[in-house]
Amino acid sequence: DGMNVLFIIVDDLRPVLGCYGDKLVKSPNIDQLASQSMVFSNAYAQQAVCAPSRVSFLTGRRPDTTRLYDFYSYWRVHAGNYSTMPQYFKENGYVTLSVGKVFHPGVSSNYSDDYPYSWSIPPFHPSAEKHENDKTCRGKDGRLYANLVCPVDVTEMPGGTLPDIQSTEEAIRLLSIMKTNRQKFFLAVGYHKPHIPLRYPQEFLKLYPLENITLAPDPWVPKKLPSVAYNPWMDIRQRDDVEALNVSFPYGPLPDDFQRQIRQSYYAAVSYLDVQVGLLLNALDDVGLSNNTIVVFTADHGWSLGEHGEWAKYSNFDVATRVPLMFYVPGMTTSPVRQGARVFPYLDPFSHTGGSAPQGKSKKVVELVSLFPTLAELAGLQVPPACPEASFGVELCTEGTSIAHYFNISEGKVEQGKEGCDNTDGCFSEEPVAFSQYPRPADTPQWNSDKPKLKDIRIMGYSMRTMSYRYTLWVQFDPSNFSANFEDVHAGELYMMENDPNQDYNIYNNTSHGW
């Protein structure tokens, strides 16, 4: 009767995972999931900020169609009454459940996480969430601060817990109920970390001695980076520990030792997240549902760890737009799983060394906007139709394309299909491209460059990522009618991936722009 879906969304997670080749991180549980999954190494978000990205992939529409580039409008009222992925599963007989941060809370999901459209019961939010930005970080002087770097003793936290711990507990409780109910479910679990503040149980610091932490390979602002492309990371400047450093605006570098502390804490937060994911997947085994549940793991966007002198998302660089993406599909990405067999035994990052290799890996460039049609296809539902060019009045359609065909065809066969192609379904001849975009209020960095409100947007950076390059144009944008003017180009960027994988050398001005 079709598969259940467990959809895990992480906030601000770039692919610093063992299964993505990171040598420093301890992520045994996510690596174990990857070892049974199809893993995409070139997956990209459509806008590197929470609410726009989540609304985009949950509706299967791009930000120019949801008309959400900030946090302050609800797409059903503001753009069109678009169906969402959980809504589609709900309408097809699934019980749909939301735990933690799935939709971005607030106006952008109608203060209800889009309930009752998307969910069968009201979404669960951990009670500890409201303390996320409180002064809970103990400084060297023993006082409490609202710091960026914030290892804590969990027993001292309000309620003696942290939001992600509560979300895991609730998701496990719901899995037990679903086992008893025997109803098909779509369970979305949204984890906060490693979103700032980097607040996590302090024992995870032990996994990352400071002397093992390096700086970013390119911790400087690139010489030919147009100023419109730079984000001045305002939200970390407002944290008590960063504010105390008096860093100059907008380009002032952070001291090297503090850069290492941020990177150390980001890694520690990823290992804390890995434990939560491990406990959740172990519970899927416990209730005997690993053999008929699709598991998807991804993030809403990445996060810069000092690359290009930046510490945030808010850009069109790979560090901000590239995300982990993996799909575990029993019987497809693995041989059929025996009822009751353990697929995801919990692995302790403190004792477990070495990651597992992915079951299958695709280097194809894919987009998060394709999640909706892909999951529908994998679950055996009818794939929503492709949207017409202007789809504001169309409730159910998608601007992504299902990537399920990459699962059962080896990369070699796809390449061969390019020759003498007669446009059959088995032929994928066009080079895949991922589109991302980011708004700016001005050509130079200012206080609201990272997160301009809609009325203040004057420039939109449209970015195109292929296997071989990233090409970005910053063009005039009119927020009153959501229109971009490609005749009025403010700046451009072009990075060739083969000899510039970190996107440090902008060659846009060395090339003719007509291509």
Coordinates of C-alpha atoms in Angstrom, one line a residue, residues 127-494:
S127 CA 9.0 24.2 24.3
A128 CA 12.7 25.0 24.7
E129 CA 12.7 26.8 21.3
K130 CA 11.6 30.1 22.9
H131 CA 14.9 30.2 24.8
E132 CA 17.0 29.8 21.6
N133 CA 18.4 33.4 21.8
D134 CA 18.3 33.9 25.6
K135 CA 21.4 34.5 27.6
T136 CA 22.2 30.8 28.3
C137 CA 26.0 30.7 27.5
R138 CA 28.4 30.9 30.4
G139 CA 31.3 33.3 29.9
K140 CA 34.8 33.0 31.4
D141 CA 33.6 35.3 34.1
G142 CA 30.8 32.9 35.1
R143 CA 28.0 35.3 33.8
L144 CA 25.4 34.3 31.2
Y145 CA 25.6 35.8 27.7
A146 CA 23.8 35.5 24.3
N147 CA 26.9 34.3 22.5
L148 CA 27.5 32.8 19.0
V149 CA 29.8 30.1 20.4
C150 CA 27.7 28.4 23.1
P151 CA 28.6 25.0 24.5
V152 CA 26.3 24.3 27.4
D153 CA 25.6 22.0 30.3
V154 CA 22.1 20.7 29.2
T155 CA 21.0 20.2 32.9
E156 CA 21.4 24.0 33.4
M157 CA 19.2 24.9 30.4
P158 CA 15.6 26.1 30.9
G159 CA 13.6 22.9 31.3
G160 CA 16.8 20.8 31.4
T161 CA 16.8 20.2 27.6
L162 CA 17.4 21.6 24.2
P163 CA 14.9 22.0 21.3
D164 CA 16.4 19.3 19.0
I165 CA 16.4 16.8 21.9
Q166 CA 12.7 17.5 22.4
S167 CA 12.0 17.1 18.7
T168 CA 13.6 13.7 18.5
E169 CA 11.6 12.5 21.5
E170 CA 8.4 13.7 20.0
A171 CA 9.2 12.2 16.6
I172 CA 10.0 8.8 18.3
R173 CA 6.7 9.0 20.2
L174 CA 4.8 9.6 16.9
L175 CA 6.5 6.7 15.2
S176 CA 5.3 4.4 18.0
I177 CA 1.7 5.7 17.5
M178 CA 1.9 5.2 13.7
K179 CA 3.1 1.6 14.2
T180 CA 0.0 0.9 16.3
N181 CA -2.3 2.8 13.9
R182 CA -1.0 1.0 10.8
Q183 CA -1.7 4.1 8.8
K184 CA 0.6 5.4 6.1
F185 CA 2.5 8.5 7.3
F186 CA 4.5 11.4 6.1
L187 CA 6.5 12.6 9.1
A188 CA 8.7 15.7 8.6
V189 CA 11.3 16.4 11.3
G190 CA 13.1 19.7 11.3
Y191 CA 16.3 20.2 13.3
H192 CA 17.6 23.6 14.4
K193 CA 21.3 22.9 14.7
P194 CA 23.8 23.9 13.4
H195 CA 21.8 27.2 12.9
I196 CA 23.2 30.0 15.1
P197 CA 23.6 30.3 18.0
L198 CA 26.0 27.3 18.1
R199 CA 24.4 26.0 21.3
Y200 CA 25.0 22.3 21.9
P201 CA 25.9 20.0 24.8
Q202 CA 29.5 20.9 25.8
E203 CA 30.7 17.3 25.7
F204 CA 30.7 17.4 21.9
L205 CA 33.7 19.8 22.0
K206 CA 35.9 16.9 23.1
L207 CA 35.5 15.5 19.5
Y208 CA 37.2 18.5 18.0
P209 CA 40.4 19.7 19.8
L210 CA 41.1 23.3 18.8
E211 CA 44.6 22.4 17.5
N212 CA 42.9 20.2 14.8
I213 CA 40.7 23.1 13.5
T214 CA 42.0 24.9 10.4
L215 CA 40.8 28.2 9.0
A216 CA 38.8 28.3 5.7
P217 CA 41.1 27.7 2.7
D218 CA 40.1 31.2 1.4
P219 CA 39.4 33.4 4.4
W220 CA 39.8 36.6 2.5
V221 CA 37.3 38.7 0.5
P222 CA 38.1 37.9 -3.2
K223 CA 39.6 40.9 -5.0
K224 CA 37.2 40.8 -7.9
L225 CA 34.0 40.1 -5.9
P226 CA 31.4 42.7 -6.7
S227 CA 30.4 44.5 -3.5
V228 CA 26.7 43.6 -4.1
A229 CA 27.6 39.9 -3.8
Y230 CA 29.1 40.2 -0.3
N231 CA 27.0 39.7 2.8
P232 CA 28.2 41.4 6.0
W233 CA 26.9 38.7 8.4
M234 CA 25.0 41.1 10.6
D235 CA 23.3 38.5 12.7
I236 CA 26.5 37.1 14.1
R237 CA 27.9 40.7 14.7
Q238 CA 24.9 41.1 17.1
R239 CA 26.0 38.2 19.4
D240 CA 27.6 39.2 22.7
D241 CA 30.9 37.4 22.0
V242 CA 31.3 38.8 18.5
E243 CA 30.2 42.3 19.4
A244 CA 32.9 42.4 22.1
L245 CA 35.5 42.0 19.3
N246 CA 34.6 45.3 17.7
V247 CA 35.1 44.0 14.2
S248 CA 35.0 46.7 11.5
F249 CA 32.0 46.8 9.1
P250 CA 31.5 45.3 6.6
Y251 CA 34.7 43.4 5.7
G252 CA 36.6 43.4 8.9
P253 CA 38.0 39.9 9.4
L254 CA 37.4 38.1 12.7
P255 CA 40.5 37.2 14.7
D256 CA 42.0 33.8 13.6
D257 CA 41.5 32.2 17.0
F258 CA 37.9 33.1 17.1
Q259 CA 37.4 31.8 13.5
R260 CA 38.7 28.5 14.7
Q261 CA 36.3 28.5 17.7
I262 CA 33.3 29.1 15.3
R263 CA 34.4 26.3 13.1
Q264 CA 35.0 24.0 16.1
S265 CA 31.5 24.8 17.4
Y266 CA 29.9 24.3 14.0
Y267 CA 31.4 20.8 13.8
A268 CA 30.4 20.1 17.4
A269 CA 26.8 21.1 16.6
V270 CA 26.9 18.8 13.5
S271 CA 27.9 15.8 15.7
Y272 CA 25.1 16.7 18.2
L273 CA 22.7 16.7 15.3
D274 CA 24.1 13.4 14.1
V275 CA 23.2 11.9 17.5
Q276 CA 19.6 13.1 17.1
V277 CA 19.4 11.6 13.6
G278 CA 20.9 8.4 14.9
L279 CA 18.3 8.1 17.7
L280 CA 15.5 8.8 15.3
L281 CA 16.6 6.2 12.7
N282 CA 17.2 3.7 15.5
A283 CA 13.6 4.2 16.6
L284 CA 12.5 3.5 13.0
D285 CA 14.2 0.2 13.4
D286 CA 12.6 -0.4 16.8
V287 CA 9.1 0.0 15.5
G288 CA 9.9 -2.3 12.6
L289 CA 9.2 0.3 9.9
S290 CA 12.7 0.6 8.2
N291 CA 11.6 -1.9 5.5
N292 CA 8.7 0.3 4.3
T293 CA 9.7 3.9 5.0
I294 CA 11.5 6.2 2.5
V295 CA 13.9 8.4 4.4
V296 CA 15.0 11.8 2.9
F297 CA 17.7 13.8 4.5
T298 CA 18.5 17.4 3.4
A299 CA 19.0 21.0 4.6
D300 CA 17.4 24.3 3.7
H301 CA 20.8 25.8 2.6
G302 CA 24.4 25.8 3.6
W303 CA 26.5 28.3 5.8
S304 CA 29.8 30.0 5.2
L305 CA 32.5 29.1 7.7
G306 CA 34.9 32.0 6.8
E307 CA 35.2 31.3 3.1
H308 CA 35.4 34.7 1.2
G309 CA 35.6 36.4 4.6
E310 CA 31.9 35.5 5.2
W311 CA 30.1 33.9 8.2
A312 CA 26.5 33.3 7.2
K313 CA 24.3 32.1 4.4
Y314 CA 22.8 35.0 2.4
S315 CA 24.8 34.6 -0.8
N316 CA 24.9 32.7 -4.1
F317 CA 28.1 30.9 -3.4
D318 CA 28.2 27.1 -3.2
V319 CA 29.0 27.3 0.5
A320 CA 25.6 29.0 1.0
T321 CA 23.5 27.2 -1.6
R322 CA 24.9 23.6 -1.6
V323 CA 23.2 21.1 0.7
P324 CA 23.4 17.4 1.6
L325 CA 20.7 15.4 -0.1
M326 CA 20.1 11.6 0.2
F327 CA 17.2 9.2 -0.3
Y328 CA 16.9 5.8 1.4
V329 CA 14.3 3.8 -0.5
P330 CA 14.0 0.2 0.7
G331 CA 14.2 -2.3 -2.2
M332 CA 15.6 0.4 -4.5
T333 CA 18.7 2.0 -2.9
T334 CA 19.2 -1.3 -0.9
S335 CA 18.1 -4.9 -1.4
P336 CA 14.7 -5.5 0.2
V337 CA 14.9 -5.3 4.0
R338 CA 13.6 -8.2 6.1
Q339 CA 10.7 -7.3 8.4
G340 CA 12.3 -6.4 11.8
A341 CA 15.9 -6.4 10.5
R342 CA 18.0 -3.6 11.9
V343 CA 19.1 -1.1 9.2
F344 CA 20.1 1.8 11.4
P345 CA 21.5 0.7 14.7
Y346 CA 22.5 3.8 16.7
L347 CA 26.3 4.6 16.5
D348 CA 27.9 6.7 19.2
P349 CA 30.2 9.4 17.6
F350 CA 32.4 9.3 20.7
S351 CA 33.4 5.7 20.1
H352 CA 32.6 5.1 16.5
T353 CA 35.4 5.9 14.1
G354 CA 35.3 5.9 10.3
G355 CA 32.4 6.7 8.1
S356 CA 30.6 4.5 5.6
A357 CA 30.6 5.1 1.9
P358 CA 27.4 6.1 0.2
Q359 CA 25.3 3.2 -1.4
G360 CA 25.0 5.2 -4.6
K361 CA 26.3 8.6 -5.5
S362 CA 25.3 11.0 -8.2
K363 CA 27.3 14.1 -9.2
K364 CA 24.4 15.3 -11.3
V365 CA 23.4 18.9 -10.5
V366 CA 20.0 18.9 -8.8
E367 CA 17.7 21.4 -7.0
L368 CA 15.7 21.2 -3.9
V369 CA 12.6 22.5 -5.9
S370 CA 12.7 18.9 -7.3
L371 CA 12.0 17.2 -4.0
F372 CA 8.2 17.4 -4.3
P373 CA 7.9 15.5 -7.7
T374 CA 10.7 13.1 -6.7
L375 CA 9.1 12.1 -3.4
A376 CA 5.7 11.7 -5.1
E377 CA 7.3 9.4 -7.7
L378 CA 9.2 7.3 -5.2
A379 CA 6.1 6.9 -3.0
G380 CA 4.1 5.7 -6.1
L381 CA 1.9 8.7 -6.3
Q382 CA 1.1 10.5 -9.5
V383 CA 3.8 13.1 -10.1
P384 CA 2.4 16.6 -10.1
P385 CA 2.4 18.2 -13.6
A386 CA 5.1 20.7 -14.6
C387 CA 3.9 24.3 -14.1
P388 CA 3.1 26.5 -17.1
E389 CA 5.3 29.5 -17.5
A390 CA 3.0 31.7 -15.3
S391 CA 1.4 29.4 -12.7
F392 CA 0.0 31.8 -10.1
G393 CA -3.5 30.4 -10.7
V394 CA -2.5 26.8 -10.7
E395 CA -2.9 25.0 -7.4
L396 CA -1.0 21.8 -8.1
C397 CA 2.1 21.8 -10.3
T398 CA 5.8 21.8 -9.9
E399 CA 8.7 23.9 -11.2
G400 CA 11.1 21.1 -10.3
T401 CA 11.6 17.8 -12.1
S402 CA 11.7 14.3 -10.5
I403 CA 15.2 13.1 -10.1
A404 CA 14.1 9.5 -9.4
H405 CA 15.5 8.4 -12.8
Y406 CA 19.0 9.0 -11.5
F407 CA 18.5 6.2 -8.9
N408 CA 18.2 3.2 -11.1
I409 CA 20.5 4.1 -14.0
S410 CA 24.2 4.1 -13.5
E411 CA 25.9 7.4 -14.3
G412 CA 27.6 5.7 -17.3
K413 CA 24.3 4.9 -19.0
V414 CA 23.0 8.4 -18.6
E415 CA 26.1 9.7 -20.3
Q416 CA 25.8 7.2 -23.2
G417 CA 22.2 8.3 -23.7
K418 CA 23.3 11.6 -25.0
E419 CA 24.4 10.1 -28.4
G420 CA 21.7 9.8 -31.0
C421 CA 18.9 10.7 -28.6
D422 CA 15.4 10.4 -29.9
N423 CA 13.7 12.2 -27.1
T424 CA 12.4 9.1 -25.3
D425 CA 11.8 9.1 -21.6
G426 CA 15.0 7.2 -21.0
C427 CA 17.1 10.0 -22.5
F428 CA 18.4 12.8 -20.3
S429 CA 20.5 14.8 -22.7
E430 CA 20.2 18.3 -21.3
E431 CA 23.0 19.2 -18.9
P432 CA 21.3 19.7 -15.5
V433 CA 21.4 23.2 -14.1
A434 CA 20.6 24.6 -10.6
F435 CA 19.2 28.1 -10.2
S436 CA 19.5 30.1 -7.0
Q437 CA 18.8 33.7 -6.3
Y438 CA 19.5 36.3 -3.6
P439 CA 18.0 39.8 -3.1
R440 CA 20.0 43.0 -2.1
P441 CA 18.9 46.4 -1.0
A442 CA 21.9 48.2 -2.5
D443 CA 25.1 47.8 -4.5
T444 CA 27.3 48.0 -1.4
P445 CA 27.0 46.2 1.9
Q446 CA 24.7 47.9 4.4
W447 CA 23.0 46.9 7.7
N448 CA 20.1 45.1 5.8
S449 CA 22.1 43.5 3.0
D450 CA 21.7 40.0 4.4
K451 CA 17.9 40.0 4.9
P452 CA 16.3 42.9 3.0
K453 CA 12.5 43.2 3.4
L454 CA 10.6 43.0 0.1
K455 CA 9.9 46.8 -0.1
D456 CA 13.7 47.4 0.2
I457 CA 14.9 45.0 -2.5
R458 CA 16.5 46.9 -5.4
I459 CA 18.8 44.2 -6.9
M460 CA 18.3 40.4 -7.5
G461 CA 21.3 38.1 -8.0
Y462 CA 20.3 35.2 -10.3
S463 CA 22.8 32.4 -10.2
M464 CA 23.2 29.4 -12.4
R465 CA 25.3 26.4 -11.4
T466 CA 26.4 23.7 -13.8
M467 CA 29.0 21.0 -13.3
S468 CA 31.6 23.3 -14.9
Y469 CA 30.8 26.8 -13.7
R470 CA 28.8 29.2 -11.6
Y471 CA 27.4 32.3 -13.4
T472 CA 25.6 35.1 -11.5
L473 CA 24.1 38.3 -12.7
W474 CA 23.0 41.0 -10.3
V475 CA 20.2 42.9 -12.0
Q476 CA 17.8 45.7 -11.2
F477 CA 14.6 44.5 -9.4
D478 CA 11.3 46.3 -8.8
P479 CA 9.6 44.9 -5.6
S480 CA 6.3 46.6 -6.4
N481 CA 5.7 44.2 -9.4
F482 CA 8.3 41.5 -8.7
S483 CA 10.1 42.2 -11.9
A484 CA 13.7 41.8 -12.8
N485 CA 15.3 43.9 -15.5
F486 CA 18.1 41.9 -17.2
E487 CA 18.9 44.9 -19.4
D488 CA 20.1 46.7 -16.3
V489 CA 23.0 44.5 -15.0
H490 CA 24.7 45.9 -11.9
A491 CA 27.4 43.3 -11.6
G492 CA 28.4 39.8 -12.7
E493 CA 30.3 36.8 -11.5
L494 CA 31.7 33.8 -13.3

